[in-house]
CSV table of C-alpha atoms in Angstrom, one decimal:
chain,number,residue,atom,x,y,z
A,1,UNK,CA,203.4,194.3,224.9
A,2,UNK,CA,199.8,194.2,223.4
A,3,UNK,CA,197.9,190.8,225.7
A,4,UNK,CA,195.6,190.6,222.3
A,5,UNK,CA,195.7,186.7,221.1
A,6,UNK,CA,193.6,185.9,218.1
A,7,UNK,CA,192.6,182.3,217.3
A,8,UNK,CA,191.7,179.8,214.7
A,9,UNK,CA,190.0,176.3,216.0
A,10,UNK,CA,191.0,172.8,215.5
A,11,UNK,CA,193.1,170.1,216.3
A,12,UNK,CA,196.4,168.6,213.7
A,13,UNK,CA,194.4,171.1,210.9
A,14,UNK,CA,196.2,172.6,207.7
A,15,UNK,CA,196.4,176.1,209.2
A,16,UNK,CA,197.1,179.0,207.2
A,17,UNK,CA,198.0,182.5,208.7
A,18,UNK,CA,199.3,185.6,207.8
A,19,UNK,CA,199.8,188.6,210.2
A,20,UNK,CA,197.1,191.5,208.6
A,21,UNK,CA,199.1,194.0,208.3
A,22,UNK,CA,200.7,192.2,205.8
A,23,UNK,CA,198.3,190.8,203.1
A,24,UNK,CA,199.1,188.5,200.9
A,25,UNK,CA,202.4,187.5,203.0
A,26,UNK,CA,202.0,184.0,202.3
A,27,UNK,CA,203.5,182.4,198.8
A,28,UNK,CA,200.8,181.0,196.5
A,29,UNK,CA,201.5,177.4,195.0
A,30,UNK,CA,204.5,176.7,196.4
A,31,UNK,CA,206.6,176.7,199.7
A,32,UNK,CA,209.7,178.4,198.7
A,33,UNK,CA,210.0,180.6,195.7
A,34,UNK,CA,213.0,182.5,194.8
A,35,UNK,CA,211.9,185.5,195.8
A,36,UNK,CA,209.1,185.2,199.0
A,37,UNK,CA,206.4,188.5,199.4
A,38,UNK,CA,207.7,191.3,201.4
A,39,UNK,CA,210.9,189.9,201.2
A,40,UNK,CA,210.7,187.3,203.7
A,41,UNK,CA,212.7,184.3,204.0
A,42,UNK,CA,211.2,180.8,204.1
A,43,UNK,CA,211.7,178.3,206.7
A,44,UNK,CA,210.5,175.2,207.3
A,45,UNK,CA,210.0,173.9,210.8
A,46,UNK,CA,209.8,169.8,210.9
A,47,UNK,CA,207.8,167.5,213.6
A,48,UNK,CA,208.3,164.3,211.9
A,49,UNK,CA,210.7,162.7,209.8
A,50,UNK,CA,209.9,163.5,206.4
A,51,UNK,CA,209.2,160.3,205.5
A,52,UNK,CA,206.5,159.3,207.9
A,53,UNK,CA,202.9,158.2,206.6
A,54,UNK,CA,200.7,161.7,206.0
A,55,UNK,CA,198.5,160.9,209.1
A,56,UNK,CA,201.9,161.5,211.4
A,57,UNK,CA,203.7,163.7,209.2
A,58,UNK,CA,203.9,167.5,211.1
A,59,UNK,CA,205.1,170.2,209.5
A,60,UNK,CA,205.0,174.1,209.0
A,61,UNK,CA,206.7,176.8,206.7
A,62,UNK,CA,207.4,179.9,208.5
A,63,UNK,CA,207.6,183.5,206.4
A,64,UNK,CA,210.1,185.5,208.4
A,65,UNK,CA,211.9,188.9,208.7
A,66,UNK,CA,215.3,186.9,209.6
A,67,UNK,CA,215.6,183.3,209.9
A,68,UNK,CA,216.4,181.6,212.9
A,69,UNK,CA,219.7,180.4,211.9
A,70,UNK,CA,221.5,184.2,212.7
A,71,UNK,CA,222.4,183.8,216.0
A,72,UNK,CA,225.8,183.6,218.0
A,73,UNK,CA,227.2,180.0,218.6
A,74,UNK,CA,224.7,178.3,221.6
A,75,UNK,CA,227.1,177.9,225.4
A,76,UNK,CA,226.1,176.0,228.3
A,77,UNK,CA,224.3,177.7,231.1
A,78,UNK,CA,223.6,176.8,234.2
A,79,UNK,CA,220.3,174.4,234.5
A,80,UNK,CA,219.1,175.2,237.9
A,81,UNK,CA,216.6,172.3,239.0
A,82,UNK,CA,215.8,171.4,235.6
A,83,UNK,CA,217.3,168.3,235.0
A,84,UNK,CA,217.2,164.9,233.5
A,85,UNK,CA,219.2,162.7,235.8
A,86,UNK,CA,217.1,160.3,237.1
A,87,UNK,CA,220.0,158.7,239.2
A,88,UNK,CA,220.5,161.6,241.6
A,89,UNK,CA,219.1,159.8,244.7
A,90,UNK,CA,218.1,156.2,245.6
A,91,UNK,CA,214.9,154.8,244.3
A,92,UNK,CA,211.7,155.5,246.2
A,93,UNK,CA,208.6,153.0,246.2
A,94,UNK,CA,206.7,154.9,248.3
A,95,UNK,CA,203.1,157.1,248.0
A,96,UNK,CA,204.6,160.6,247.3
A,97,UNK,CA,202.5,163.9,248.1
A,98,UNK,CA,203.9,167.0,248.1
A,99,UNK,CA,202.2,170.2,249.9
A,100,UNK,CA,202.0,173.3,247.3
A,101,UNK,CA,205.1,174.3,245.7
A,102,UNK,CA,206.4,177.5,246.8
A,103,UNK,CA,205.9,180.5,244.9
A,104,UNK,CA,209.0,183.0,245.1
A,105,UNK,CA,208.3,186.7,246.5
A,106,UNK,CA,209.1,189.2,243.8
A,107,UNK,CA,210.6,191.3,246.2
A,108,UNK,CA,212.9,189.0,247.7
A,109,UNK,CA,214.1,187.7,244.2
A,110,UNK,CA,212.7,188.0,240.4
A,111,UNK,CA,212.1,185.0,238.7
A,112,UNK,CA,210.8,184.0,235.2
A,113,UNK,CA,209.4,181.0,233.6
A,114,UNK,CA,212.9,179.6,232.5
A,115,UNK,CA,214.5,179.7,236.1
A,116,UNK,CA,211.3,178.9,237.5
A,117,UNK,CA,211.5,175.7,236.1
A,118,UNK,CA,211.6,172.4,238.7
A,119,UNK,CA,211.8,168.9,238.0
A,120,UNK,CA,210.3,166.5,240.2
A,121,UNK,CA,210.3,162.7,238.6
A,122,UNK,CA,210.5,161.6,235.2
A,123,UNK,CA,212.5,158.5,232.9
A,124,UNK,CA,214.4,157.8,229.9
A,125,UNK,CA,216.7,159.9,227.5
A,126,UNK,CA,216.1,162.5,224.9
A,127,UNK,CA,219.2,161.3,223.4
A,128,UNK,CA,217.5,158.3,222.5
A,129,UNK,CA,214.1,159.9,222.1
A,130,UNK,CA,212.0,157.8,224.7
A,131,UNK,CA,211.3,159.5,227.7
A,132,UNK,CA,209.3,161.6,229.8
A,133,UNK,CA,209.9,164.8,232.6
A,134,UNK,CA,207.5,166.0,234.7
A,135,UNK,CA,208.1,169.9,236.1
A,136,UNK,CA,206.6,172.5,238.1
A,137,UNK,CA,207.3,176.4,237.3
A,138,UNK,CA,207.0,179.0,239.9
A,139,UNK,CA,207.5,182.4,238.6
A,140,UNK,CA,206.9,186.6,239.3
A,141,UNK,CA,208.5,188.1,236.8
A,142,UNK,CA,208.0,187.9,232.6
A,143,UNK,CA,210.5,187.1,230.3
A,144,UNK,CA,212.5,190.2,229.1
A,145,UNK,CA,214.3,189.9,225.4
A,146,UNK,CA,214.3,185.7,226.3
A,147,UNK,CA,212.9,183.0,224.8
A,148,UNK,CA,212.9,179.5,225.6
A,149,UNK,CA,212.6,176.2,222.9
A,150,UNK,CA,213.6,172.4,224.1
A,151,UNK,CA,214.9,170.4,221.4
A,152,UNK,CA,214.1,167.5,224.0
A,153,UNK,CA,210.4,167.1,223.5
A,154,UNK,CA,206.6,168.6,224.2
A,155,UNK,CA,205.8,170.7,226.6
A,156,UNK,CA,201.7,170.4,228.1
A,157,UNK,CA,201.6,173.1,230.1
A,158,UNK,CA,199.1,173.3,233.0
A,159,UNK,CA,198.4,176.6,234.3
A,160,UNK,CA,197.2,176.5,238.0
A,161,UNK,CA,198.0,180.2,239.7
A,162,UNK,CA,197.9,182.9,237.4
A,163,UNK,CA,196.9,183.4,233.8
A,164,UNK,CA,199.9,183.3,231.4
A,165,UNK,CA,200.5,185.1,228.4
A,166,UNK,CA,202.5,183.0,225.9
A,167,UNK,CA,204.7,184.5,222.8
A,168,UNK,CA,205.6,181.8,220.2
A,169,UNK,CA,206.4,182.2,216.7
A,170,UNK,CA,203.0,181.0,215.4
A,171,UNK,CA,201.0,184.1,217.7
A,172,UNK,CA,200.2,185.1,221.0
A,173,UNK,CA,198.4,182.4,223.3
A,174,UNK,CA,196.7,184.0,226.6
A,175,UNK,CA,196.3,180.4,229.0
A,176,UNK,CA,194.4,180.6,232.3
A,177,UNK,CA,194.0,178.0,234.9
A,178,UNK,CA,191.7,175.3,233.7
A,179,UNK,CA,193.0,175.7,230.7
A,180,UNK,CA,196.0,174.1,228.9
A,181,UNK,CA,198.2,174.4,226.1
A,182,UNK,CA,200.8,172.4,224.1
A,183,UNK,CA,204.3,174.1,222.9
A,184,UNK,CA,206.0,171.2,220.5
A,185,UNK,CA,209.6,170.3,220.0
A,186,UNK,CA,211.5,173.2,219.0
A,187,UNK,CA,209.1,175.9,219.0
A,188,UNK,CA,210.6,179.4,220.2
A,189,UNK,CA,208.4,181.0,223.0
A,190,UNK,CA,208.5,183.4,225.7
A,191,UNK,CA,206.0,183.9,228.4
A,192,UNK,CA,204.6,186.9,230.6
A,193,UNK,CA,202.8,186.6,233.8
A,194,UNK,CA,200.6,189.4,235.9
A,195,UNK,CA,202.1,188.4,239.0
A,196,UNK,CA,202.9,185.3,241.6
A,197,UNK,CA,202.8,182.6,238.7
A,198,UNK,CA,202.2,178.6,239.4
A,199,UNK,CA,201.7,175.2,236.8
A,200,UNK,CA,202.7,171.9,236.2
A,201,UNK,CA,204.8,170.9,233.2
A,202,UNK,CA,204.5,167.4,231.0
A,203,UNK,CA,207.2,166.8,228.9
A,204,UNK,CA,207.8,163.8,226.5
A,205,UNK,CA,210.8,163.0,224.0
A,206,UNK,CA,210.0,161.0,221.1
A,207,UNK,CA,206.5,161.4,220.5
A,208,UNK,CA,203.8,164.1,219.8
A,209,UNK,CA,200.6,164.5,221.9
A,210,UNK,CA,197.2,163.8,220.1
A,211,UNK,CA,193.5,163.1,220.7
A,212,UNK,CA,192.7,159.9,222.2
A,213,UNK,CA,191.1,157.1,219.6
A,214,UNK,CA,187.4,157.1,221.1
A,215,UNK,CA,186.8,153.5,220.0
A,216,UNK,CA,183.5,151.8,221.0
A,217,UNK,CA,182.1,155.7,222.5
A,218,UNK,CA,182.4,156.3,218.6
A,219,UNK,CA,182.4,160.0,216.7
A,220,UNK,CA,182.1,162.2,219.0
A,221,UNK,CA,182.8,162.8,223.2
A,222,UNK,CA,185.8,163.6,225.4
A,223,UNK,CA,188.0,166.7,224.1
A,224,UNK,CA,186.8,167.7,220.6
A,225,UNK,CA,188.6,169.0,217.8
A,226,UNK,CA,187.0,171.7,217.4
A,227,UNK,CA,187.8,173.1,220.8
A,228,UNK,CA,191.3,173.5,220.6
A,229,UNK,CA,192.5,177.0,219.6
A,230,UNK,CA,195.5,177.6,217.5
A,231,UNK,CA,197.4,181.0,217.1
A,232,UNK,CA,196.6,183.5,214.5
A,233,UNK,CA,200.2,184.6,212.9
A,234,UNK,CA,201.7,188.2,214.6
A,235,UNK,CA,205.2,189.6,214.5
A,236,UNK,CA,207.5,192.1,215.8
A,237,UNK,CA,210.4,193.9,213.5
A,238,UNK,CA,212.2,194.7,216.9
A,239,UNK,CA,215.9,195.0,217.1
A,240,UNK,CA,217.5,194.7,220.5
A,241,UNK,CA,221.0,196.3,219.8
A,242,UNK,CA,221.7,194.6,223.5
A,243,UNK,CA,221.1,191.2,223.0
A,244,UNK,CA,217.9,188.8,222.7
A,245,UNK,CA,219.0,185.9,224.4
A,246,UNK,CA,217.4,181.9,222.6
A,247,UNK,CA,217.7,179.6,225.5
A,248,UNK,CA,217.7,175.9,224.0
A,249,UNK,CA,217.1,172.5,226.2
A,250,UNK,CA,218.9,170.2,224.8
A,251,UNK,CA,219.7,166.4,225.7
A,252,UNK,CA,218.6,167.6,229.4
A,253,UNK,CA,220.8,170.8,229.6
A,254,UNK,CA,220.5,174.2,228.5
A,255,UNK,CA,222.6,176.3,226.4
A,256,UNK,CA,221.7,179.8,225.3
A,257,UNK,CA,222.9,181.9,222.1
A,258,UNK,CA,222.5,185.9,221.4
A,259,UNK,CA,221.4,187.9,218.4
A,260,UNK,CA,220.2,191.0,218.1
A,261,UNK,CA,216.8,190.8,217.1
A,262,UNK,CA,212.8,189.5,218.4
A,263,UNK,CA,212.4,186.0,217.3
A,264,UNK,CA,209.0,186.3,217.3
A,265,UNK,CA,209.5,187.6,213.3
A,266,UNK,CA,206.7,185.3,211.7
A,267,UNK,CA,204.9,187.7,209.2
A,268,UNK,CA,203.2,184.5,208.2
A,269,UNK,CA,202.7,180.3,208.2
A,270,UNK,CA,201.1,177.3,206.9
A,271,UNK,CA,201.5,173.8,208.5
A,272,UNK,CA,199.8,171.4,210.4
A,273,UNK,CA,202.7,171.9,213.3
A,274,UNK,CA,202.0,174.3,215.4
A,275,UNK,CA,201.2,175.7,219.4
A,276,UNK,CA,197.2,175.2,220.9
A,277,UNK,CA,195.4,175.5,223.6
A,278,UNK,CA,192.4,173.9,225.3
A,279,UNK,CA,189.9,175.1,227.8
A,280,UNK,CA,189.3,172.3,230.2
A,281,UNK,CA,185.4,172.6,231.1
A,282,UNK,CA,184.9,171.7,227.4
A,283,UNK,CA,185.5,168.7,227.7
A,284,UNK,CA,182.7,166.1,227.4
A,285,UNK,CA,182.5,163.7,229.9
A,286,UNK,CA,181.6,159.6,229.9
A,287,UNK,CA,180.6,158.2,232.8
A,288,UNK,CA,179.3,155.2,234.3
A,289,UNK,CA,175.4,155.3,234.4
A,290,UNK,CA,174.3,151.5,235.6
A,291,UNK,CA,176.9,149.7,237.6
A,292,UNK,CA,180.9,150.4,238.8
A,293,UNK,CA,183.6,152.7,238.6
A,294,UNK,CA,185.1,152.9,235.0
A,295,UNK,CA,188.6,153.2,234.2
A,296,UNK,CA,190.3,156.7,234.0
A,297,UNK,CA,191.5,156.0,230.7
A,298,UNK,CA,187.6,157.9,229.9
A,299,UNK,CA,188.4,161.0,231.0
A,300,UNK,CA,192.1,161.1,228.6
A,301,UNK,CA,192.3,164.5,227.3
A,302,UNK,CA,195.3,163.9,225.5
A,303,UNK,CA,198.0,161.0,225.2
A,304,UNK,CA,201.7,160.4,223.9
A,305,UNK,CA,201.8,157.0,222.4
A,306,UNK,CA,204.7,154.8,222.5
A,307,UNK,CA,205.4,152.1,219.8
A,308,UNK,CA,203.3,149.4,221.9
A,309,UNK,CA,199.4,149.2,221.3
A,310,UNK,CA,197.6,150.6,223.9
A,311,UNK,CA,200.8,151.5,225.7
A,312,UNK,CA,201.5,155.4,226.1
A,313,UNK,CA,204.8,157.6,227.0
A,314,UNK,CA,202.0,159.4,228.9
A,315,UNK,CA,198.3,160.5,229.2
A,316,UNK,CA,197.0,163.3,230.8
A,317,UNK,CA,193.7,162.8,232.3
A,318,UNK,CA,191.5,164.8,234.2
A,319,UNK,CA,189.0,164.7,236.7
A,320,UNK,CA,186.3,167.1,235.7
A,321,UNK,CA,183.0,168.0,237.7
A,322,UNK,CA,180.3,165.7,236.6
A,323,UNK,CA,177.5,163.4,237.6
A,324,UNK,CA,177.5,160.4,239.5
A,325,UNK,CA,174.7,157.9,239.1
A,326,UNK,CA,175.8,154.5,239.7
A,327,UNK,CA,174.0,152.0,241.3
A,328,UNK,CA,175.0,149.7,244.3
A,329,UNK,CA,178.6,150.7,243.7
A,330,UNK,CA,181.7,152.1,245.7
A,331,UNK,CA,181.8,155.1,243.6
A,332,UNK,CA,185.1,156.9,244.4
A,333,UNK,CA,188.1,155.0,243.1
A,334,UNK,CA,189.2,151.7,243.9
A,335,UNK,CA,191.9,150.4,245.7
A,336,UNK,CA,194.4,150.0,242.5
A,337,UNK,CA,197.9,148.5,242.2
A,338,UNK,CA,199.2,149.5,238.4
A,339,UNK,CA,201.8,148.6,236.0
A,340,UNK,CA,201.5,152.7,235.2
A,341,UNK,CA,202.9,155.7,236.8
A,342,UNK,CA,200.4,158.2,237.9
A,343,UNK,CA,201.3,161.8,239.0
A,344,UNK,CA,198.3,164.3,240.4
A,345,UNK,CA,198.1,167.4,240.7
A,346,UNK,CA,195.1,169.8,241.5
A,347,UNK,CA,194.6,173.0,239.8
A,348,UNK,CA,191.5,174.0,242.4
A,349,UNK,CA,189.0,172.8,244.7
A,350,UNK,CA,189.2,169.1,246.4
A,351,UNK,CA,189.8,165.9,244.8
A,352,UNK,CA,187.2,163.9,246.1
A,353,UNK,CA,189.3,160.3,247.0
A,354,UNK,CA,191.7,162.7,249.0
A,355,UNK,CA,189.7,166.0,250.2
A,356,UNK,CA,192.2,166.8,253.1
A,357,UNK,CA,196.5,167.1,252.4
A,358,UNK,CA,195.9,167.2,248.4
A,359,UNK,CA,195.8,170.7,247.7
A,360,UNK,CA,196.0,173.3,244.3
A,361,UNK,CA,199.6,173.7,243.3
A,362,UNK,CA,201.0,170.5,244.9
A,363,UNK,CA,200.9,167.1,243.9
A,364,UNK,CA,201.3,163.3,244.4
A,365,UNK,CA,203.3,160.5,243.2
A,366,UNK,CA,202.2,157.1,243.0
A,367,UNK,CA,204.3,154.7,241.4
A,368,UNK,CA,204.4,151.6,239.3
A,369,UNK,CA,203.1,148.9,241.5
A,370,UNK,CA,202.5,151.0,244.4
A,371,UNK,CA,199.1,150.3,246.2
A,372,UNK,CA,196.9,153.6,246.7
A,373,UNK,CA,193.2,154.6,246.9
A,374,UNK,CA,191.0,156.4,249.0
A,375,UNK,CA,192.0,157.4,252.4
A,376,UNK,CA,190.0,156.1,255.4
A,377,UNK,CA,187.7,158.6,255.8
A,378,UNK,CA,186.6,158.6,251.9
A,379,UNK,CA,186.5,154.7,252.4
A,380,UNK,CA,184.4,154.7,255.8
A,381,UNK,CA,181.9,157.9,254.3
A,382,UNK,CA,180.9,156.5,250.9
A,383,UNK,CA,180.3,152.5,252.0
A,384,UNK,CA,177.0,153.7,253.8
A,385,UNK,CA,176.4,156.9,251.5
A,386,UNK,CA,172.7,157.2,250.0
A,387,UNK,CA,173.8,156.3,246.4
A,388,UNK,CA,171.6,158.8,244.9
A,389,UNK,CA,172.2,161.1,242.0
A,390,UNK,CA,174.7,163.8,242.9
A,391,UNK,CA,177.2,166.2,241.6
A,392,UNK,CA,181.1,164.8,241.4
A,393,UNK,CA,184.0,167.1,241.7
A,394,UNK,CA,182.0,170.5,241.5
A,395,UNK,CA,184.3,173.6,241.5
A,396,UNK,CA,187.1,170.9,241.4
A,397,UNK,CA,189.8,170.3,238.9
A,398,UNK,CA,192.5,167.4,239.3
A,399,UNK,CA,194.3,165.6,236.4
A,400,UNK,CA,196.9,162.8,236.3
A,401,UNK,CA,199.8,162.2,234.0
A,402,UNK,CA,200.1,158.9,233.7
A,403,UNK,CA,202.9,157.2,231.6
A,404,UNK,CA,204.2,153.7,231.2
A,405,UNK,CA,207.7,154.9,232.2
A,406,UNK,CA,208.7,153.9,235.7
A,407,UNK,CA,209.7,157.3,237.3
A,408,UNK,CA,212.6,158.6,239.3
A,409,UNK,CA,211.9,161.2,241.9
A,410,UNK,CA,214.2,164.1,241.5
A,411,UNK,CA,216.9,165.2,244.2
A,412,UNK,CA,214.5,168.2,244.2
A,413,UNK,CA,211.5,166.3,244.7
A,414,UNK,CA,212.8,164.4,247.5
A,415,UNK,CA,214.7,166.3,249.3
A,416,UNK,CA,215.5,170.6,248.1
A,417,UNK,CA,211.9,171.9,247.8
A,418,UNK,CA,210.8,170.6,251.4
A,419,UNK,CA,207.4,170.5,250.2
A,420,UNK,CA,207.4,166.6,250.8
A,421,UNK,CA,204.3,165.9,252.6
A,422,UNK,CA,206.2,162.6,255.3
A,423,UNK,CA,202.7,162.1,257.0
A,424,UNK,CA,201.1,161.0,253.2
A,425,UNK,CA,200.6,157.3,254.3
A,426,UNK,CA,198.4,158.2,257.4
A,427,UNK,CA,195.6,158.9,256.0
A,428,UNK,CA,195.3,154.8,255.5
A,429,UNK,CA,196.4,154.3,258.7
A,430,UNK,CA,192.8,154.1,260.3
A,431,UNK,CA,191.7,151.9,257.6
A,432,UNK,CA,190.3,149.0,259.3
A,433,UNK,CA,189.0,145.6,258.7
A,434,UNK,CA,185.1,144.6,258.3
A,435,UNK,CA,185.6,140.7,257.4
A,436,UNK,CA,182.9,138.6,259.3
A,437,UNK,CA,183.1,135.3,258.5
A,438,UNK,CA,179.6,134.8,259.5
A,439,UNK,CA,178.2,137.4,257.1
A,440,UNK,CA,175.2,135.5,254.9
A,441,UNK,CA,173.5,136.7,251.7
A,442,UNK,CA,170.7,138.1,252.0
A,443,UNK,CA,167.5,136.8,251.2
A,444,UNK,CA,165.7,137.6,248.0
């Protein structure tokens, strides 16, 4: 398979794309004449209702070879430890940390993106549309005449080991850690890897990631349009007499149907509904530069709203290397009890509230109304630093999802992947107190 991936930049654009080696592939004036060039068939591929307001209105026309509809009847297979139900084990309060997930050996068994697929927490229903999963793939091997598309939700994928080489209808994306990219309800895609293979998955039903409002920081900071990359269009006339298996999430279970050819038969597209992907150190960061540790809500790449102002399905957040600067001030952060979820994960280096037990390719759990913070040593090390100018999170790259949804931990989580990290709350456990009633203000 060619590993070339062509791009155009932006973020929600009007995109227009035909494959070169077919010019002129696209219809002029209209989206579905009798007869489409090359004689391709016209499809349309809806985000949205079709009745939503034109700001949230997503859409794209696809120009194909076959249409997606000529397949064999869809059958339930067998979902592994991807799931969606949240009522497996008893409800757990607790701070959650989990050590690196494992990676499987490709010699002692092969396994691709779609069976690499884990869930550890998540909430609600894609039935109803209102809900959120969050997964971890480990995989060794690339996906061979498969596809994968959930008619659940988005997918924000979050490469951490090992670059990925993602297939959709739209194009080819290559994704590398640090970087991440955004597959939307009911797009077809397949993905190769160059060896042991490790990420972190956000998936929400019901509602479509987008930039951040900026508000009072005005035009221009945090991710910018411009940045994202799209697809260029690319296809494949491949037959494959044996069978090309479509896997489908759907309602929280897969099924998967056969036909007999790639799927990945876009000569051409327009639409504002489509794959991206977004390098992570181009993001442009606000920070505090007087007084205090701001909110994270500044360093939102990308959020899921929900029908409540201010209130999202889920953010994802990152913690990028940066300057600190503020004066008289604790400057890791605070102690926090929150009516949000927050799930971490680290895709390198050390986060700097937790630089021993939180490592790249694990994670941590803390959930609604569950005290956390920096551990003891953090605490104890930056009350009596010299609060000069210095570097944040060099070489480092955590992120958070966070989501109003109060999240069930998996059977998986808790108990199959044996990854759960039981010493997590010690490292509060030499927290200790400094009150002294005596203490006076000093003079000025």
């Amino acid at each position: 398979m060619e590993t070339i991936a062509l791009y155009m930049t932006g973020f929600g654009n009007e995109f227009s794309s035909e494959d070169p080696r077919c010019p002129g592939s696209l219809p002029e004036g209209q989206n579905s004449p009798q007869v489409c060039p090359y004689g391709l068939y016209a499809e349309q591929l809806s985000g949205s209702a079709f009745t939503c307001p034109r700001p949230a209105n997503k859409r794209s026309w696809l120009y194909r070879i076959l249409p997606s509809v000529k397949h064999k009847p869809f059958t339930a297979v067998p979902c592994g430890n991807l799931t969606e139900n949240w009522n497996e084990v008893e409800p757990d309060p607790n701070q959650l940390r989990w050590l690196p997930f494992i990676i499987p050996k490709p010699t002692e068994k092969k396994v691709d993106f779609v069976a690499g697929l884990h869930t550890i927490c998540g909430a609600g229903d894609a039935k109803t549309r209102n809900g959120i999963g969050i997964h971890v793939y480990t995989c060794n091997t690339s996906m061979v005449d498969r596809c994968f598309s959930n008619s659940d939700g988005d997918f924000l994928i979050v490469p951490q080991q090992g670059e990925v080489l993602i297939t959709t209808e739209f194009g080819k994306m290559m994704v590398e850690p640090n970087e991440i990219c955004v597959i939307q309800q009911g797009m077809r895609f397949s993905v190769d890897v160059f060896g042991e293979t490790r990420g972190y998955i956000l998936e929400v039903y019901g509602a479509h990631f987008e930039l951040p409002d900026l508000g009072p920081i005005g035009a221009n900071g945090l991710a910018n349009p411009r940045d994202f990359l799209c697809p260029v269009a690319w296809y494949e006339d491949r037959k494959v007499p044996s069978g090309y298996t479509v896997i489908n999430k759907y309602q929280g279970k897969l099924f998967a149907c056969q036909q007999d050819f790639s799927p990945f038969n876009v000569v051409a597209w327009h639409g504002n509904y489509t794959p991206c992907k977004y390098n992570l150190k181009n993001f442009m960061v606000i920070n505090c530069v007087a007084f205090d540790h701001a909110d994270p809500s500044i360093f939102t790449v990308l959020t899921a709203k929900s029908t409540k102002p201010g209130v999202a399905i889920a953010d994802f957040v990152i913690f990028p290397p940066r300057w600190g600067v503020a004066d008289n001030t604790f400057r890791p952060p605070y102690y926090h009890r929150n009516c949000m979820s927050e799930f971490m994960g680290l895709i390198k280096g050390h986060y700097e509230a937790k630089e021993e037990g939180f490592l790249p390719g694990g994670g941590s759990l803390h959930s609604m109304m569950t005290p956390h913070g920096p551990d003891a040593d953090c605490f104890e090390k930056n009350s009596t630093a010299e609060l000069k100018p210095e570097r944040v999170a060099e070489g480092t790259m955590a992120f958070m999802f966070e989501s109003s949804f109060s999240m069930a931990v998996t059977k998986w989580g808790l108990q199959t992947c044996q990854r759960l990290d039981k010493t997590y709350y010690q490292c509060w456990e030499p927290l200790r107190s400094h009150f002294n009633p005596n203490w006076k203000p000093r003079k000025q």
